[in-house]
Short mmCIF file of C-alpha atoms (C1' of nucleotides) in Angstrom, two decimals:
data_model
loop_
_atom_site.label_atom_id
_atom_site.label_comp_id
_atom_site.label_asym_id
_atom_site.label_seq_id
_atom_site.Cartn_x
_atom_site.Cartn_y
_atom_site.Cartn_z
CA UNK A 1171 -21.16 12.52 0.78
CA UNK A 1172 -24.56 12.20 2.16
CA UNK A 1173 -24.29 9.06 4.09
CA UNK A 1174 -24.98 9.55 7.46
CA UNK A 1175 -23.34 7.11 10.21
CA UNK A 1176 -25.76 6.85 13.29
CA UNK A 1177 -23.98 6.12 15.96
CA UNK A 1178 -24.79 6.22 19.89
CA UNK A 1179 -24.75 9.40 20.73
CA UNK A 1180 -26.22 9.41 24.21
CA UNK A 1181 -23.80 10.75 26.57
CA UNK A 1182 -23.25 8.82 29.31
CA UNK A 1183 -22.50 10.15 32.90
CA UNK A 1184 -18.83 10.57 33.63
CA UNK A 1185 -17.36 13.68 36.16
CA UNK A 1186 -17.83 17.05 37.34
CA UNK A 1187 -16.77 20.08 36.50
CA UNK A 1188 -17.28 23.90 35.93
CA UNK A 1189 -19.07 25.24 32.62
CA UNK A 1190 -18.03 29.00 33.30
CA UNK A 1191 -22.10 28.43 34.37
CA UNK A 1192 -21.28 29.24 38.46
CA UNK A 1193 -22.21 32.15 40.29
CA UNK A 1194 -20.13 32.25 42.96
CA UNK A 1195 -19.90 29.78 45.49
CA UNK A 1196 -23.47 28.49 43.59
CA UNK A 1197 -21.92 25.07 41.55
CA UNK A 1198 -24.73 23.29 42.22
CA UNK A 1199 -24.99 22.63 38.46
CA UNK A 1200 -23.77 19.20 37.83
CA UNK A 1201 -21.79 18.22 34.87
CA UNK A 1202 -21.00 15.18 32.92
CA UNK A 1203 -18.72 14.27 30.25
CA UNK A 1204 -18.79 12.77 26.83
CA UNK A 1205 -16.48 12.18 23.47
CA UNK A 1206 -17.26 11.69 20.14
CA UNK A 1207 -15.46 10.29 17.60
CA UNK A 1208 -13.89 12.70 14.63
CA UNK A 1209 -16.91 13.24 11.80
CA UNK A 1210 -19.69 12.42 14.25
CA UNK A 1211 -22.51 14.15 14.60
CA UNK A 1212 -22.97 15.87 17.70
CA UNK A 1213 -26.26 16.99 17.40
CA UNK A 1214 -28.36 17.63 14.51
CA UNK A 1215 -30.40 21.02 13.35
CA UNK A 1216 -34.26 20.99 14.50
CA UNK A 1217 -33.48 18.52 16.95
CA UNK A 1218 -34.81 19.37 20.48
CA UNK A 1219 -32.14 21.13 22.56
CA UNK A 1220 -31.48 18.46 25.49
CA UNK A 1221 -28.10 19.82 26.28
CA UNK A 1222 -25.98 22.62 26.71
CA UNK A 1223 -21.93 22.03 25.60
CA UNK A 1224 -18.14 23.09 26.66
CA UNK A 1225 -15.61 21.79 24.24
CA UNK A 1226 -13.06 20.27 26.87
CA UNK A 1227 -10.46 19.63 24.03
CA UNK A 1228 -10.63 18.67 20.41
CA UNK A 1229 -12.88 20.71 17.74
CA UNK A 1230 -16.97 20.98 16.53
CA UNK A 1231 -17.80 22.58 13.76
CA UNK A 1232 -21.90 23.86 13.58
CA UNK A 1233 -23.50 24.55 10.05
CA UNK A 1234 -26.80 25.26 7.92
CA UNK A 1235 -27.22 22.93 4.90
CA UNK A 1236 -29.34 23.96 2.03
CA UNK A 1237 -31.35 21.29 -0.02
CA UNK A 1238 -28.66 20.75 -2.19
CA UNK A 1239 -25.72 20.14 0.16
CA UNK A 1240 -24.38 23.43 0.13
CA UNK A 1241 -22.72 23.98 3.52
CA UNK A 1242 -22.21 27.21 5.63
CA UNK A 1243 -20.32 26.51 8.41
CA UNK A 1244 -21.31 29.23 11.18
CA UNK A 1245 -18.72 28.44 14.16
CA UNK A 1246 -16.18 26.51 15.09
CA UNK A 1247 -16.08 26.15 18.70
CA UNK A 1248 -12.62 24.85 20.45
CA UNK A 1249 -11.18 24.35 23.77
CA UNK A 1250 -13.28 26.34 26.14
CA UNK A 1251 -16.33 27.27 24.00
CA UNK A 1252 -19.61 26.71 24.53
CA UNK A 1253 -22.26 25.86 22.00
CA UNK A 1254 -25.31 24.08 21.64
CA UNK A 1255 -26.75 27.43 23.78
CA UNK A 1256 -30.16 27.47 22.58
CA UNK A 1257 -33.57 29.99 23.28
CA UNK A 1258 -36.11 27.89 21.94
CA UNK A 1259 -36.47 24.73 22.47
CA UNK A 1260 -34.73 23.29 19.09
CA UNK A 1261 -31.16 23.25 17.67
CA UNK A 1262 -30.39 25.86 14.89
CA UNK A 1263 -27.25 24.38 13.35
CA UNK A 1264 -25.66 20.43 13.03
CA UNK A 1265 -23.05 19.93 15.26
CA UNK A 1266 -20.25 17.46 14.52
CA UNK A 1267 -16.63 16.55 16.11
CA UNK A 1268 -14.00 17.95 13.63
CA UNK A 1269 -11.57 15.81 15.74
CA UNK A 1270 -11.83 13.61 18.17
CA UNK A 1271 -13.65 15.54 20.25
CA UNK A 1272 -14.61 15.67 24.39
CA UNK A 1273 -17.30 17.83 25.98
CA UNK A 1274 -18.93 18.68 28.84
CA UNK A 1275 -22.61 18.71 29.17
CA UNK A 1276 -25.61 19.97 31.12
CA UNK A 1277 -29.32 19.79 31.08
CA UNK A 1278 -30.23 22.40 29.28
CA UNK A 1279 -33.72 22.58 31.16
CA UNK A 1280 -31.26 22.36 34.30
CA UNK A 1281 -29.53 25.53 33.15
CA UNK A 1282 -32.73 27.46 32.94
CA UNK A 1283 -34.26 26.45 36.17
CA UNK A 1284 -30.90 27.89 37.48
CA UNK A 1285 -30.70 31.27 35.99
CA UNK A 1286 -34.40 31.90 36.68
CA UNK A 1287 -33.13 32.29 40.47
CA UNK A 1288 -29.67 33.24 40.21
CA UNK A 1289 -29.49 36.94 38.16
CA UNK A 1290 -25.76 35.86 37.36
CA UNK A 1291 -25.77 33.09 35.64
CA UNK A 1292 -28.74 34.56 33.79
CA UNK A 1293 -26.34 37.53 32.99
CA UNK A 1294 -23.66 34.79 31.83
CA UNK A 1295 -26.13 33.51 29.39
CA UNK A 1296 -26.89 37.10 27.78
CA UNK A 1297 -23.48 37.57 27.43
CA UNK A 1298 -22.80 34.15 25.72
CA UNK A 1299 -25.32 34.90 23.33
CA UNK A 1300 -24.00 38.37 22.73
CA UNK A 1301 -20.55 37.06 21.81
CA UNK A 1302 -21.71 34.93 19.41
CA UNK A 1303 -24.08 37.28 18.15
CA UNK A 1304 -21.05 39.33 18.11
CA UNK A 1305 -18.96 36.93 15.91
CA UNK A 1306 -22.20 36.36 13.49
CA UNK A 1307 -22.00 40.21 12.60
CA UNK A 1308 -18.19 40.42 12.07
CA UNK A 1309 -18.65 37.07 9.86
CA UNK A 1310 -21.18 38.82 7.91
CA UNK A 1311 -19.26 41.11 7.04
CA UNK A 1312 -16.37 39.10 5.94
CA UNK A 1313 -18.63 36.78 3.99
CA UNK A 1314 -20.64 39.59 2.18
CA UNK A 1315 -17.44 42.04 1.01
CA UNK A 1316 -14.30 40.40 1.61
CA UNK A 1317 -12.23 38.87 -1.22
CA UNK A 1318 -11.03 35.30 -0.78
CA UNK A 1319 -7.27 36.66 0.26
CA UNK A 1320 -8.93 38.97 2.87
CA UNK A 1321 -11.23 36.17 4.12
CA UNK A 1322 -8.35 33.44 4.56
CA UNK A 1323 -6.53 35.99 5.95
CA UNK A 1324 -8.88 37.18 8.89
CA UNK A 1325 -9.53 33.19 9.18
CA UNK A 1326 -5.79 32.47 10.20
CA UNK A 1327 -5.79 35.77 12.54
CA UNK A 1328 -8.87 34.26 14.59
CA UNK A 1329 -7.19 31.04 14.35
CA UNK A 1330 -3.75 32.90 15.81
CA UNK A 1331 -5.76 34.23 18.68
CA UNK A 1332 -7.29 31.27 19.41
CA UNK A 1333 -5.04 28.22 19.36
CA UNK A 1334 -1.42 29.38 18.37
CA UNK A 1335 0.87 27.57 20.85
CA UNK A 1336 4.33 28.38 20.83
CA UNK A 1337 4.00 30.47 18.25
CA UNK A 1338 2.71 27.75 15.95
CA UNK A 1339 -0.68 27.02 14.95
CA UNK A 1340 -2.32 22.84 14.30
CA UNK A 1341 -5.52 23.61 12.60
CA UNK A 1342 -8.01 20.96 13.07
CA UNK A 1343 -10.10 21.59 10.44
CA UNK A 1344 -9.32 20.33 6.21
CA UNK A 1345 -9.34 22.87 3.50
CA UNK A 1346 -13.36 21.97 2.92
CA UNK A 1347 -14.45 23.18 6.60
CA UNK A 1348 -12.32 26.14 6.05
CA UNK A 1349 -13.72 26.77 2.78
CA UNK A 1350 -16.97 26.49 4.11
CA UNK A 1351 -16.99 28.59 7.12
CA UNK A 1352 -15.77 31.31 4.56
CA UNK A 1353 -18.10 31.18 1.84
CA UNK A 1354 -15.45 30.06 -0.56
CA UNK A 1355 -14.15 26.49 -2.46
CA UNK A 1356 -11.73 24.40 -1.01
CA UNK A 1357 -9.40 25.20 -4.07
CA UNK A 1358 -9.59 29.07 -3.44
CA UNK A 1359 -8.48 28.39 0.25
CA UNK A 1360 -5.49 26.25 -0.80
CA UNK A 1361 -4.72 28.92 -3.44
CA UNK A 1362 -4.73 32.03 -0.85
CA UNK A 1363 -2.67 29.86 1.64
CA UNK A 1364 -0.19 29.27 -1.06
CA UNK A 1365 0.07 33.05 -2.07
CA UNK A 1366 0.74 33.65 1.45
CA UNK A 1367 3.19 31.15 1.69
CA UNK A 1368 4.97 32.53 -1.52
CA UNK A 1369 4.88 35.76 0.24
CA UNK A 1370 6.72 34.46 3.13
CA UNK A 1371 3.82 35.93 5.53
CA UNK A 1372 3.16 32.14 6.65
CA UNK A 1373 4.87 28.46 6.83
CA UNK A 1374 4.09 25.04 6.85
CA UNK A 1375 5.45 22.56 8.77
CA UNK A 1376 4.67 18.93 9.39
CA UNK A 1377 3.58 16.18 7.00
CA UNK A 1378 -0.11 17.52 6.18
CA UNK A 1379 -0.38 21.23 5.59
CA UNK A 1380 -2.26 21.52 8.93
CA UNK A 1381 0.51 22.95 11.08
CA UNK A 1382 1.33 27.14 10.21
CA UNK A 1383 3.51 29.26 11.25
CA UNK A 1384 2.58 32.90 11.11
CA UNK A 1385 5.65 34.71 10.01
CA UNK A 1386 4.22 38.38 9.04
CA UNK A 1387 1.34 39.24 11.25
CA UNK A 1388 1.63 42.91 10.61
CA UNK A 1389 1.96 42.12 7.09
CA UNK A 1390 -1.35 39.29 6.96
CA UNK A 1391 -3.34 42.05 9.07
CA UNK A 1392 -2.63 44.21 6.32
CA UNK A 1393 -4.84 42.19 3.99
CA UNK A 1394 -8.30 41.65 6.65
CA UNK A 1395 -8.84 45.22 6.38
CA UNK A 1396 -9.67 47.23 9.70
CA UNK A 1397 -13.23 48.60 10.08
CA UNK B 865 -20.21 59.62 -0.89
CA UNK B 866 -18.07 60.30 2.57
CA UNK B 867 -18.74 63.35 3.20
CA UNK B 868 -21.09 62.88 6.61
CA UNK B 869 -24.18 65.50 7.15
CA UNK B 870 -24.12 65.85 10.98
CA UNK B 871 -26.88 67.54 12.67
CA UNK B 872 -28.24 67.33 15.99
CA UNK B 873 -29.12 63.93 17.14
CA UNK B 874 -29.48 64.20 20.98
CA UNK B 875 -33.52 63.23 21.36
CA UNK B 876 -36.14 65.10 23.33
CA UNK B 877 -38.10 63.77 25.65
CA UNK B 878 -41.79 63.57 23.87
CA UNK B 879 -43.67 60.28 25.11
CA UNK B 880 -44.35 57.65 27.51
CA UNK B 881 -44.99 54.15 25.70
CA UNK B 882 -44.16 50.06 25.61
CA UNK B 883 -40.49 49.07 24.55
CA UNK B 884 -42.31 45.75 24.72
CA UNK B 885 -40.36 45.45 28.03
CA UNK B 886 -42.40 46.13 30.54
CA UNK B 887 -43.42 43.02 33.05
CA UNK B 888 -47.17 42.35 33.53
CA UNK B 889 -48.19 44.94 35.39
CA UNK B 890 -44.50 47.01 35.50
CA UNK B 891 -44.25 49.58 33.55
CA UNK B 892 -41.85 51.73 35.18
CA UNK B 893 -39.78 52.47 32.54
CA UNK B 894 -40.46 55.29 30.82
CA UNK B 895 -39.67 56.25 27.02
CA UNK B 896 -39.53 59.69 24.92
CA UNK B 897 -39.67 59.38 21.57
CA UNK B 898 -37.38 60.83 18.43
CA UNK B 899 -37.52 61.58 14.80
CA UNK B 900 -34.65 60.60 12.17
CA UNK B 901 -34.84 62.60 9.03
CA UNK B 902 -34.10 60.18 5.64
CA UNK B 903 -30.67 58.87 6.03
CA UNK B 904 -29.00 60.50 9.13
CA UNK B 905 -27.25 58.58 11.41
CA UNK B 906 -28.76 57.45 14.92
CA UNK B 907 -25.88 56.78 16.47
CA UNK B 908 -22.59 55.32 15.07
CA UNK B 909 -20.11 51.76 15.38
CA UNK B 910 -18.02 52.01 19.05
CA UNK B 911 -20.27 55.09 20.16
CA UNK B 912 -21.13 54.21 24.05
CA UNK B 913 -24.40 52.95 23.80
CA UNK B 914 -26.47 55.02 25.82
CA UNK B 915 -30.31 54.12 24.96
CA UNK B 916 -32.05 51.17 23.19
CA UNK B 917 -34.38 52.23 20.65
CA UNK B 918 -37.61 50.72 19.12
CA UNK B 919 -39.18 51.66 15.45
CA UNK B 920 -42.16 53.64 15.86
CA UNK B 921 -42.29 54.39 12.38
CA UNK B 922 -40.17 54.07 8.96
CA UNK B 923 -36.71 51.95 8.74
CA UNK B 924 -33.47 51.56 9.95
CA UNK B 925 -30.55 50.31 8.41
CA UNK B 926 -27.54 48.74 10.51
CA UNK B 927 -24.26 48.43 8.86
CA UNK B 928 -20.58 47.84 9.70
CA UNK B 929 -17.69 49.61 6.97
CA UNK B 930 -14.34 48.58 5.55
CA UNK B 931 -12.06 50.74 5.87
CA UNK B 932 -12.28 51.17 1.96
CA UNK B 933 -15.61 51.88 2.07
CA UNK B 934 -17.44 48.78 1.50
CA UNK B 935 -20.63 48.21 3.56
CA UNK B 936 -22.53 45.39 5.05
CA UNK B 937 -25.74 46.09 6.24
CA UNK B 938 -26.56 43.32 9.03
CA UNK B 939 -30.22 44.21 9.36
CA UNK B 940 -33.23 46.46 8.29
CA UNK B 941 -35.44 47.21 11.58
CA UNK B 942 -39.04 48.03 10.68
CA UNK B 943 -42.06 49.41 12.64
CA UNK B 944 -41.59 47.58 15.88
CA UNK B 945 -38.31 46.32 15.99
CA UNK B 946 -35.75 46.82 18.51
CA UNK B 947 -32.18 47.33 17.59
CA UNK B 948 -29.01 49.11 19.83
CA UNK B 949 -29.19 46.60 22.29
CA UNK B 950 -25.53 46.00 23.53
CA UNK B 951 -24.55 43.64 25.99
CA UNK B 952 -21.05 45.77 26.48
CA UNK B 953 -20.94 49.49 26.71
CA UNK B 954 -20.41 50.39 22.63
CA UNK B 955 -22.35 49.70 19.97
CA UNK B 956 -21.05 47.21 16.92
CA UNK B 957 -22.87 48.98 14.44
CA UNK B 958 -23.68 52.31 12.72
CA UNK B 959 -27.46 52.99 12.45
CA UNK B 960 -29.17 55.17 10.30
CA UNK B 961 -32.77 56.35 8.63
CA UNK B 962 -33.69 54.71 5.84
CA UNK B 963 -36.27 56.67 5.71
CA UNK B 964 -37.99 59.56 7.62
CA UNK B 965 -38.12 57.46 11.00
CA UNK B 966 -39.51 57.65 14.64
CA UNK B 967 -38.48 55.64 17.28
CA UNK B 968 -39.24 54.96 21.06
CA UNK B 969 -35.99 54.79 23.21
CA UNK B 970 -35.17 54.32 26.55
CA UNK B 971 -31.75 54.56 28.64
CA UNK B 972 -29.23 51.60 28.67
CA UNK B 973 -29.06 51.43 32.04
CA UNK B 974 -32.12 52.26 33.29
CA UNK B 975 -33.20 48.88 31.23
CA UNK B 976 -30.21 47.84 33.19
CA UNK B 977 -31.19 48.23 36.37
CA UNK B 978 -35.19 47.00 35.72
CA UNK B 979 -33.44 43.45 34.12
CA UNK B 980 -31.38 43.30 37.07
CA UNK B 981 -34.62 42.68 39.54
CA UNK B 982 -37.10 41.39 37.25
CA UNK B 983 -36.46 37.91 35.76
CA UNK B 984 -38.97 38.36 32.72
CA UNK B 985 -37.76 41.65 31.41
CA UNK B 986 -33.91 40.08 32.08
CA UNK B 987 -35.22 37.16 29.32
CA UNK B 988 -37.07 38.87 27.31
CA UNK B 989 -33.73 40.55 26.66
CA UNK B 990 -31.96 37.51 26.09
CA UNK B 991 -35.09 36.13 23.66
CA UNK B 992 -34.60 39.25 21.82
CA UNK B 993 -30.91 38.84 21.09
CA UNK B 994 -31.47 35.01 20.38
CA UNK B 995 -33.80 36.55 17.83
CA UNK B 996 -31.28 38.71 16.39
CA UNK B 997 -28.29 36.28 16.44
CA UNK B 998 -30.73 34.33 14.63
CA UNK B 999 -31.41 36.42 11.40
CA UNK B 1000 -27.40 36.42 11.57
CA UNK B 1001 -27.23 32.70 12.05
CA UNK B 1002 -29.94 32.37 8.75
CA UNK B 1003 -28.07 35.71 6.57
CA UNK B 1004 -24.40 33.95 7.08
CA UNK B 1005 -25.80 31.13 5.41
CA UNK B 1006 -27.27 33.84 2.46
CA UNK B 1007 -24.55 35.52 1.94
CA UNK B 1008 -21.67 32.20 1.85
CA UNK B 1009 -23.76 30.22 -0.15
CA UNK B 1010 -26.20 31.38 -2.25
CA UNK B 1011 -26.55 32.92 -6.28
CA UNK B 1012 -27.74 36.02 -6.78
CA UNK B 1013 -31.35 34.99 -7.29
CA UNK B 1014 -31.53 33.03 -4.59
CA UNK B 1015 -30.68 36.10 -2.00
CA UNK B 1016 -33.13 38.13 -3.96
CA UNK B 1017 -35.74 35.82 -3.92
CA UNK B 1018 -34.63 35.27 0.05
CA UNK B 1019 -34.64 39.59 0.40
CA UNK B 1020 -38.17 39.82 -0.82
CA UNK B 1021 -40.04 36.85 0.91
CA UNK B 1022 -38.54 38.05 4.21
CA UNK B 1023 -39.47 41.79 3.59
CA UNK B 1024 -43.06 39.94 2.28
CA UNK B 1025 -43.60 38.91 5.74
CA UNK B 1026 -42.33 41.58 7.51
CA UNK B 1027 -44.16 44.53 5.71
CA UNK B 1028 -46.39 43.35 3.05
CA UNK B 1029 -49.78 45.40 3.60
CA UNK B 1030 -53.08 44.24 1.18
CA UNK B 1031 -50.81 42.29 -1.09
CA UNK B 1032 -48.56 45.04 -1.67
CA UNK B 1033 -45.00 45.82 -0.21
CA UNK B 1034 -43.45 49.26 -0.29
CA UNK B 1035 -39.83 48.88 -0.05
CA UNK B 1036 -38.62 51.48 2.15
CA UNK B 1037 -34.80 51.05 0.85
CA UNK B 1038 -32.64 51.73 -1.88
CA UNK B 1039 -31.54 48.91 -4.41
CA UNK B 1040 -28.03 50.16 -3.05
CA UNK B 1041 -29.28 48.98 0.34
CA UNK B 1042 -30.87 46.19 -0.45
CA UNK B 1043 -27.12 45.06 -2.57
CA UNK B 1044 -25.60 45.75 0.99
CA UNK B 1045 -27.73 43.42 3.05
CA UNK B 1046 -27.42 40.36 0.38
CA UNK B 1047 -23.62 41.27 -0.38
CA UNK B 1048 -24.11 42.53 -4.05
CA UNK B 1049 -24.16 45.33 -6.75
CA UNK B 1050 -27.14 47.21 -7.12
CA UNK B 1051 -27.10 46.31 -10.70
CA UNK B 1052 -26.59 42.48 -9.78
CA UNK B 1053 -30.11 42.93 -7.54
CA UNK B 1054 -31.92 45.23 -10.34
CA UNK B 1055 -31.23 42.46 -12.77
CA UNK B 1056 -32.52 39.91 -10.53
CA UNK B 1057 -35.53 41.58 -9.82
CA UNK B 1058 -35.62 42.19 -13.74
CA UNK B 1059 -35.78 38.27 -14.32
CA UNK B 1060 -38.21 37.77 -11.76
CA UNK B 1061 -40.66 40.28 -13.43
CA UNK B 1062 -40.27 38.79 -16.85
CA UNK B 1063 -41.11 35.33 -15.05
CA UNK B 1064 -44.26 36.82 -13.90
CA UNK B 1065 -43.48 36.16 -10.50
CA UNK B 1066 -43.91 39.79 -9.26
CA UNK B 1067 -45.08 43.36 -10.78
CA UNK B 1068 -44.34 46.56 -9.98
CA UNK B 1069 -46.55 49.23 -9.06
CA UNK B 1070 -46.20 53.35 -8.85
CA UNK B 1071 -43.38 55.61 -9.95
CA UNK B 1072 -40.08 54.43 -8.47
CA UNK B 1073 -40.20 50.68 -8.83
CA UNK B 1074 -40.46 50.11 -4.68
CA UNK B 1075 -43.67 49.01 -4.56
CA UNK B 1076 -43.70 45.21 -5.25
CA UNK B 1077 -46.47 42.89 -6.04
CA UNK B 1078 -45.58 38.88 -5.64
CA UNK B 1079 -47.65 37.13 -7.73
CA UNK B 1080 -46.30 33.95 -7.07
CA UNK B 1081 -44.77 33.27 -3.29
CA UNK B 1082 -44.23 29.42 -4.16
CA UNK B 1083 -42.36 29.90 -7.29
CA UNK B 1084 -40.55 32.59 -5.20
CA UNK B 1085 -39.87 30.34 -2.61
CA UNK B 1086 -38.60 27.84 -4.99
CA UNK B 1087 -35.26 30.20 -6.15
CA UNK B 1088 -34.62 30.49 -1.99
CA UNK B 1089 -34.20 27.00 -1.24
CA UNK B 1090 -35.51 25.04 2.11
CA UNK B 1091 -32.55 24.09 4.84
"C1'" DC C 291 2.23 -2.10 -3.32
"C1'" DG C 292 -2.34 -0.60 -4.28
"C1'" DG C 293 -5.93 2.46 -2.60
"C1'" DG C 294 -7.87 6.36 -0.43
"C1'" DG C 295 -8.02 10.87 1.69
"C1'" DG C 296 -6.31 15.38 1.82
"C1'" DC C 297 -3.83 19.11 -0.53
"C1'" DT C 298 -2.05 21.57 -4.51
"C1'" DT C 299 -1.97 23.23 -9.10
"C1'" DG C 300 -3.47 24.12 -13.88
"C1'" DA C 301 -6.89 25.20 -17.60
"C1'" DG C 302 -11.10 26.86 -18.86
"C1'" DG C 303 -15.78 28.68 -17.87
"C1'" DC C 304 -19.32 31.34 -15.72
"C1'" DC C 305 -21.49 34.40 -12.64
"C1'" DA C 306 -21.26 38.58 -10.57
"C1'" DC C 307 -18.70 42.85 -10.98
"C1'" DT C 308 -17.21 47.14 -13.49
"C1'" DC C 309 -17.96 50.79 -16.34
"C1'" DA C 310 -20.96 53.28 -18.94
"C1'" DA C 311 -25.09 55.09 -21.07
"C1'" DC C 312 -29.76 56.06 -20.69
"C1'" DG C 313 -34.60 57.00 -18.90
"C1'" DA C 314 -37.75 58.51 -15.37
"C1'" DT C 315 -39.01 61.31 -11.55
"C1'" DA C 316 -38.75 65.07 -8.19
"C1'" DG C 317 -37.15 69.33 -6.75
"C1'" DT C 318 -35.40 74.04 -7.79
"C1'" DG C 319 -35.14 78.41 -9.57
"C1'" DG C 320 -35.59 81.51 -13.49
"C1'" DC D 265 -43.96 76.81 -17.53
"C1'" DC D 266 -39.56 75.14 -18.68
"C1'" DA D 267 -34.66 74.23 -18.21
"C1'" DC D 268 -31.43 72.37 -15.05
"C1'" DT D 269 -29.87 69.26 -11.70
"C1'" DA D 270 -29.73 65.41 -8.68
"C1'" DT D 271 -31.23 60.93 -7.49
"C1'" DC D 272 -32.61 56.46 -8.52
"C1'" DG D 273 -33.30 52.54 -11.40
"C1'" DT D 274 -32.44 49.82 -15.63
"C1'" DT D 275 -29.80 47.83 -19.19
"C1'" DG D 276 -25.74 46.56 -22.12
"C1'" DA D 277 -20.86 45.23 -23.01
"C1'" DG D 278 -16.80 43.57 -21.37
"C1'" DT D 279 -13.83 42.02 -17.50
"C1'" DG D 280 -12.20 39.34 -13.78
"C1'" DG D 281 -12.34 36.60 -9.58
"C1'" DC D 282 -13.83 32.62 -8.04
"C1'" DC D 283 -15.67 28.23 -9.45
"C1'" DT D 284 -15.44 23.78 -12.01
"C1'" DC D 285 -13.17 19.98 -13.57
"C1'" DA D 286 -9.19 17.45 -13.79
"C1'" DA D 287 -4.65 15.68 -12.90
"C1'" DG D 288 -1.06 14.74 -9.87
"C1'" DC D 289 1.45 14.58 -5.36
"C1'" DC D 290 2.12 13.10 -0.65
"C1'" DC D 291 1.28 10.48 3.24
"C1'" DC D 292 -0.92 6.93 5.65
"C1'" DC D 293 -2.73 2.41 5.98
"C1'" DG D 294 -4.35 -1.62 4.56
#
DNA sequence: CGGGGGCTTGAGGCCACTCAACGATAGTGG
DNA sequence: CCACTATCGTTGAGTGGCCTCAAGCCCCCG
């Protein structure tokens, strides 16, 4: 449980490409590429913010650990995200691969020089930070007063919107990382996905449990309550 | 309990002062000032946001709502915080006067238009909402994953630092608040705060039992364990 | 075929919630 | 000055939702 595999986790230089970062004709920003193995350790909280990332496919997941162990999983960032966006000059969350996992990467000192002189990408920044500040509030509010149907619930509805294909969604992440990122025990996720299932709002298919189909969304909106 | 007192909240024009924003030696923007009575609302969730606002004086909750009622507060802002920054045009929360309250404010856009030319008023708006998506970052990982104690413990070394005047804090909120911002009961936080007087770890002083005495920050700090 | 990881399900326990009573204080009006 | 009321905080008793611990299943992989 707490055994930590080091591995090499300097990225090495591989293409170019766009991190939503260009103003225009401005893509002087150059980009490189990197993947990391599912369960690795991205980037670790404290550590000194060297890069800025774009998930180019797979899953992270970033999280707070207390002494103990306990977990709180804050994000999980997918196919298009960016993370690793940081003020100061450390990391506030671990960052590991949920799957395997490639990103895109810039300097993060590179990033700044850049929106010093160019008023949009320093707008694009703002607003990055706003969203996520954004998605910290709603998430406070599920973790502080919504029951463990209600929280599993709005979980699969952000999951809907953000990587159902053809009307069925692959969830990277176990029952653990889910049960982290909502404040609850792996058991009480499994349990809630099961009532839903009896309730013919959701299905499974595939060999792991991974794989849902959402049958009732009406009917599962019902249960994250509007605000 | 939903019945909603409204009374007139458009502010008058009454000051010229620092948001904190202005740029060496630009201090174009200019501020009036306001006064809240005890728990009226400053403005309210999805209202366009039309000014920013500092604390002058007195406390200001910030809360989102089920639509059953139940409320998470997100943050308390104290004498010299800023809060109703929004990156889009509506705000995500409903604010309101903990207590009697004065605050600075100055128009959205206007602050707008000032970021827009000047690069250190532009990020000293994006440190500020690093600062805020912070606290969130730090409170998601309260309210997921830890006891009772521990958030109490958490509550009162942050309000400690943030208020604490010759040893002494005078809590400006309710125990209904503060069960709110740590996702509790009332009851669950007055018991807490019970235990943690019988441990001799703080003491209450006047009347209402606000004003809070920690006699012992390290044991304190003990029940809200390190990251 | 044995072992391990991930998921589900059951049984029992505990922590926080619910409901309720009570005390203290402040404000109000007779 | 004293009811009377409203608000706020504390405390107790009992409940319940989620946690804990455990067993068992399935699938994959050696």
């Amino acid at each position: 449980m707490f055994v930590r595999i080091t591995t090499d986790r300097t990225p090495r230089p591989n293409s170019l490409s766009d991190l939503g970062m260009t103003s225009g004709s401005n893509s002087i920003v150059s980009l490189s590429e990197f993947t990391y193995k599912k369960g690795t350790e991205i980037f670790g909280e404290k550590e000194p913010a060297e890069y800025v990332y774009q998930v180019k496919c797979g899953a992270v997941r970033s999280y707070k650990l207390l002494s103990d162990g306990r977990r709180q999983i804050g994000a999980f960032h997918l196919a298009g995200d960016i993370f690793g966006l940081e003020n100061c000059g450390a990391h506030r969350f671990t960052a590991e691969a949920v799957v395997e996992t490639t990103v895109r990467l810039i300097r993060r000192q590179r990033l700044e020089q850049v929106a010093e002189t160019d008023a949009i990408v320093s707008r694009n920044l703002l607003s990055m930070t706003t969203s996520n500040l954004q998605h910290a509030e709603n998430h406070m509010l599920l973790l502080g007063r919504k029951t463990s149907l209600e929280k599993v619930a709005a979980f699969l509805l952000e999951m809907d919107g953000r990587l159902s294909a053809a009307g069925v969604m692959a969830l990277p992440m176990s029952r653990l990382d889910i049960a982290d990122y909502l404040g609850l025990r792996l058991e009480t996720v499994s349990r809630a996905l099961s009532r839903l299932h009896e309730a013919r709002i959701l299905d499974f298919i595939g060999h792991n449990q991974r794989e849902i189909v959402l049958l009732d969304r009406r009917r599962l909106a019902r249960f994250d309550l509007p605000s």
